[in-house]
PDB file of C-alpha atoms in Angstrom:
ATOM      1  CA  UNK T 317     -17.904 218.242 102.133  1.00 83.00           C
ATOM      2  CA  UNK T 318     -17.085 214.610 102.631  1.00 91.00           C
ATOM      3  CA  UNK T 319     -18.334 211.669 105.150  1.00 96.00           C
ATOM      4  CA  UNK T 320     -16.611 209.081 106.151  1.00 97.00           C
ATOM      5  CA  UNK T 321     -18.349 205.919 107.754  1.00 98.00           C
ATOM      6  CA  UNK T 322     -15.983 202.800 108.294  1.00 98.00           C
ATOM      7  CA  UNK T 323     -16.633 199.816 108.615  1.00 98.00           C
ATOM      8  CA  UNK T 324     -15.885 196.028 109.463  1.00 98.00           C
ATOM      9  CA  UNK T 325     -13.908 195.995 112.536  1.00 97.00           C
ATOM     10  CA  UNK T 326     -14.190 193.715 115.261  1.00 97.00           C
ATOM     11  CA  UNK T 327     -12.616 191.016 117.381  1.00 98.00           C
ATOM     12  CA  UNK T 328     -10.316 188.764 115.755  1.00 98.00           C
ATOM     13  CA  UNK T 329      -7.798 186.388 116.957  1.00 98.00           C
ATOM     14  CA  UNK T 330      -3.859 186.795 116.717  1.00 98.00           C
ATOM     15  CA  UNK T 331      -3.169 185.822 113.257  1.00 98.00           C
ATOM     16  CA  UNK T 332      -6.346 186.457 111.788  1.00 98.00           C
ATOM     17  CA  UNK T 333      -7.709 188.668 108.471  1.00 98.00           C
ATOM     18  CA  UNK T 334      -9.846 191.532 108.838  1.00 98.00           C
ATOM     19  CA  UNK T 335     -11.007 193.781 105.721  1.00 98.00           C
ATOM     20  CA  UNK T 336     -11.801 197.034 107.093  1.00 98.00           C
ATOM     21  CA  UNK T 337     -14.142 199.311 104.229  1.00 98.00           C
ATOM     22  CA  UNK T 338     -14.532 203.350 104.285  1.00 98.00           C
ATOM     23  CA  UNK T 339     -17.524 204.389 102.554  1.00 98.00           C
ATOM     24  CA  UNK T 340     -17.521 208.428 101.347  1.00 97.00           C
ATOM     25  CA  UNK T 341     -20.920 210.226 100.784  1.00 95.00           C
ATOM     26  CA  UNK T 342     -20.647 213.426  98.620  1.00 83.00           C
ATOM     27  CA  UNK T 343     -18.951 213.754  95.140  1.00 84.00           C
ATOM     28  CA  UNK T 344     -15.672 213.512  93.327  1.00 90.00           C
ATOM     29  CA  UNK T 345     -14.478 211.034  95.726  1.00 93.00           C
ATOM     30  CA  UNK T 346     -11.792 209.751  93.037  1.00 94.00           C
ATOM     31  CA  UNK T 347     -10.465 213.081  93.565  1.00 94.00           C
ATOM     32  CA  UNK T 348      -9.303 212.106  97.424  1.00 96.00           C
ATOM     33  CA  UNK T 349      -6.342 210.539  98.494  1.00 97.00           C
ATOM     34  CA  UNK T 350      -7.276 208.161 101.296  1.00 97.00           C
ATOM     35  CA  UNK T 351      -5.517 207.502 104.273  1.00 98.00           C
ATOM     36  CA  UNK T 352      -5.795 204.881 106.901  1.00 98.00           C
ATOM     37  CA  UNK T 353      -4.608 205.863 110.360  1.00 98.00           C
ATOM     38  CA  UNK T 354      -4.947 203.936 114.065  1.00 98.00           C
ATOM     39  CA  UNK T 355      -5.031 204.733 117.549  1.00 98.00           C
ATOM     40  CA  UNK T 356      -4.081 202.071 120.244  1.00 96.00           C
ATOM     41  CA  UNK T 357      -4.991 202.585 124.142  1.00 91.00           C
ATOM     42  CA  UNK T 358      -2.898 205.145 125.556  1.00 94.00           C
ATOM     43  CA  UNK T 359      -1.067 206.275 122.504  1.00 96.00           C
ATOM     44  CA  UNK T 360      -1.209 208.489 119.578  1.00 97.00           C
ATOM     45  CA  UNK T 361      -2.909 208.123 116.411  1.00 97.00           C
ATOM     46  CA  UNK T 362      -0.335 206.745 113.898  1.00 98.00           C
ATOM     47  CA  UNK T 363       0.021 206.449 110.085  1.00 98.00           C
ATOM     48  CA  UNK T 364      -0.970 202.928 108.562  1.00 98.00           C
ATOM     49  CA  UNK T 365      -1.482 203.088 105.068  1.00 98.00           C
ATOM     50  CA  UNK T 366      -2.384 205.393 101.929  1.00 97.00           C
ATOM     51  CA  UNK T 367      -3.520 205.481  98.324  1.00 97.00           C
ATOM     52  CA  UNK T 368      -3.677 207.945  95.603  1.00 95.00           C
ATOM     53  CA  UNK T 369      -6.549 208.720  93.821  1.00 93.00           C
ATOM     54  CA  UNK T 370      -6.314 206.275  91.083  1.00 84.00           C
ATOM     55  CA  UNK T 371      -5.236 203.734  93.149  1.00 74.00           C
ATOM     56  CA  UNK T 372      -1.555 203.752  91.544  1.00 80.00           C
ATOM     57  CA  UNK T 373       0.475 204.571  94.230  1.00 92.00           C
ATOM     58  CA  UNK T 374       0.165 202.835  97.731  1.00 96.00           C
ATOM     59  CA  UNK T 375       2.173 203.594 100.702  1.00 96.00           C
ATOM     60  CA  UNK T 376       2.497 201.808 104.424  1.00 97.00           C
ATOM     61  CA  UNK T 377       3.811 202.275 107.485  1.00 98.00           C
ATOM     62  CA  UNK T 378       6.997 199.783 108.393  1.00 98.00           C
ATOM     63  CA  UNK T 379       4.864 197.997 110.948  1.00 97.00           C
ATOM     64  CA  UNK T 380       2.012 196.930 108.264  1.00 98.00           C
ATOM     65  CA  UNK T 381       3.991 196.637 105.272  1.00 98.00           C
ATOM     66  CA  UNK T 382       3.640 193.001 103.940  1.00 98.00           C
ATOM     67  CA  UNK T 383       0.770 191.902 105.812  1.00 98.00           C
ATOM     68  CA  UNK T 384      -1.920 195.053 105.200  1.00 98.00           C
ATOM     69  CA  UNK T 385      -3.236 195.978 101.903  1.00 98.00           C
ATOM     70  CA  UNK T 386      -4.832 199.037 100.850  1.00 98.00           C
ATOM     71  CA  UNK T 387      -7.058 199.569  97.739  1.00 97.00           C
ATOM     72  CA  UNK T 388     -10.190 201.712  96.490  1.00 97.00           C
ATOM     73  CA  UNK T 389     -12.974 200.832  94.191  1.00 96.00           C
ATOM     74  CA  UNK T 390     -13.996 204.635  92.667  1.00 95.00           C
ATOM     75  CA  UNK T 391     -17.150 204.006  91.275  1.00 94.00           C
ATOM     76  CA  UNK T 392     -18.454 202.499  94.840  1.00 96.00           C
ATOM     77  CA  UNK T 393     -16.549 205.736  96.830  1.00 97.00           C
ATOM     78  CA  UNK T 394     -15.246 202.462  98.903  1.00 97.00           C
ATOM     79  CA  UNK T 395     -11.555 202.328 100.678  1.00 98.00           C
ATOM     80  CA  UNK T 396     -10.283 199.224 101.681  1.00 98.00           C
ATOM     81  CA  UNK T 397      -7.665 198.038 104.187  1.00 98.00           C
ATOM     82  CA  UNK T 398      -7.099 194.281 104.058  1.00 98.00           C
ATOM     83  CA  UNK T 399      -5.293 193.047 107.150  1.00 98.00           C
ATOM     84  CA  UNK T 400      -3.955 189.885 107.715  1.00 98.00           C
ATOM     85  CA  UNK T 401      -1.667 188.208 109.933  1.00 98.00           C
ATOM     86  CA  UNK T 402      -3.198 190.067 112.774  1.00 98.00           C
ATOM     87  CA  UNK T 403      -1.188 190.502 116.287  1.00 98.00           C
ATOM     88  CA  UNK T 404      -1.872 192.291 119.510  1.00 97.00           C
ATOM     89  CA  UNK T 405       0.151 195.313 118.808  1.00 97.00           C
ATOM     90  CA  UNK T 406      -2.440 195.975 115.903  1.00 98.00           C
ATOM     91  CA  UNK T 407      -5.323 196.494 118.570  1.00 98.00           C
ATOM     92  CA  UNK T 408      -6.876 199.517 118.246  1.00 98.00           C
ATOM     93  CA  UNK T 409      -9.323 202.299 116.930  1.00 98.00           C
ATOM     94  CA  UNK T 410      -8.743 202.691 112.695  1.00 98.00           C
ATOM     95  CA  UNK T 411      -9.456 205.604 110.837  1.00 98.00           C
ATOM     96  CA  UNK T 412     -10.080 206.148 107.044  1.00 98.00           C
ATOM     97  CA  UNK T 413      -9.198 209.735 106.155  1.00 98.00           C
ATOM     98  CA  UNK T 414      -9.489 212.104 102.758  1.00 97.00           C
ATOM     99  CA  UNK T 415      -7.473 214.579 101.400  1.00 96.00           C
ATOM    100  CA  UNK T 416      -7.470 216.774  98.337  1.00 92.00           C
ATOM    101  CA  UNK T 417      -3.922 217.085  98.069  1.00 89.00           C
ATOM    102  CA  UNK T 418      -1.006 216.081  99.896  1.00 89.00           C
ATOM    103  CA  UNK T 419       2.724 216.742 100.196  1.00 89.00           C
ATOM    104  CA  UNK T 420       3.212 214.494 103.238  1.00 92.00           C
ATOM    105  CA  UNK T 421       1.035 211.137 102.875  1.00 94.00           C
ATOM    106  CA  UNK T 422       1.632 209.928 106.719  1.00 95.00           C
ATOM    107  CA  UNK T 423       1.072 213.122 108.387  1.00 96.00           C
ATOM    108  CA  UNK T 424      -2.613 213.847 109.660  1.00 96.00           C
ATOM    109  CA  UNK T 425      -2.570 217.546 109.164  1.00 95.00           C
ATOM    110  CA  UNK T 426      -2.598 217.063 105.768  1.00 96.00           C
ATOM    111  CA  UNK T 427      -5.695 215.259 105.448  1.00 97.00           C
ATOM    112  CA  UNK T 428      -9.236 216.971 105.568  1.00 95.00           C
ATOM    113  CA  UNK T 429     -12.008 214.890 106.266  1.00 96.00           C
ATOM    114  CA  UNK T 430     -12.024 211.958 109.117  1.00 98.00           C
ATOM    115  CA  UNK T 431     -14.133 209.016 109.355  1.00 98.00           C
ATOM    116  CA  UNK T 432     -15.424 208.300 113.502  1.00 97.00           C
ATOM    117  CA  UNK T 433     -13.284 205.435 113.581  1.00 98.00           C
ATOM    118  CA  UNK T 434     -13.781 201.301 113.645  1.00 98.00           C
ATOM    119  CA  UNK T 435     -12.541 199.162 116.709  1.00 98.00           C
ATOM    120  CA  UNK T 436     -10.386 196.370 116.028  1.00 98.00           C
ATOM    121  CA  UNK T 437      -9.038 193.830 118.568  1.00 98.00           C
ATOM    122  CA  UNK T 438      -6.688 191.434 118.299  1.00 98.00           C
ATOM    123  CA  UNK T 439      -6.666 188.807 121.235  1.00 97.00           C
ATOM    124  CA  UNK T 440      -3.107 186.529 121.634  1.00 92.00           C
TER     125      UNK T 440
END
């Protein structure tokens, strides 16, 4: 069993950084791949970023790619998503997610654990 807490969201102006931290209790976390997904007002939850378990392979969404960073520090069971050049369209709820293994890295069904979610909100 794995928990997810996130952390650092908040309010940020357009154009602004945010790093955004997942923090997993239990064991073997270098054994996850970890996700990061979103959810904006009135929409569906949407694919933002992945790594692999060592950290070697990173993947992003189009919409992200270039200005978000993803990266994991093992021995502190600590996912990061560094954001920068922040707009609007990047309001909304993020999610850090785990999965064991994975054939699909942007699809949610194949991740197992979930995280409650951190608000960010980007003001123009």
């Amino acid at each position: 069993q794995v928990q997810l807490v996130e952390s650092g969201g908040g309010l940020v102006q357009a154009g602004g950084s945010l790093r955004l931290a997942c923090t997993a209790s239990g064991r073997y976390f270098s054994r996850y791949v970890m996700g990061w997904f979103r959810q904006a007002p009135g929409k569906e939850r949407e694919f933002v970023s992945t790594i692999r378990q060592t950290g070697g392979g990173t993947y992003y969404a189009d919409s992200v790619k270039g200005r978000f960073t993803v990266s994991r520090d093992n021995a502190k069971n600590t996912v990061y998503l560094q954001m920068n050049s922040l707009g609007p369209e990047d309001t909304g709820n993020y999610y850090c997610a785990a999965a064991s293994r994975i054939a699909s890295y942007s699809r949610e069904a194949e991740y197992d654990y979930w995280g409650q979610g951190t608000q960010v909100t980007v003001s123009s």
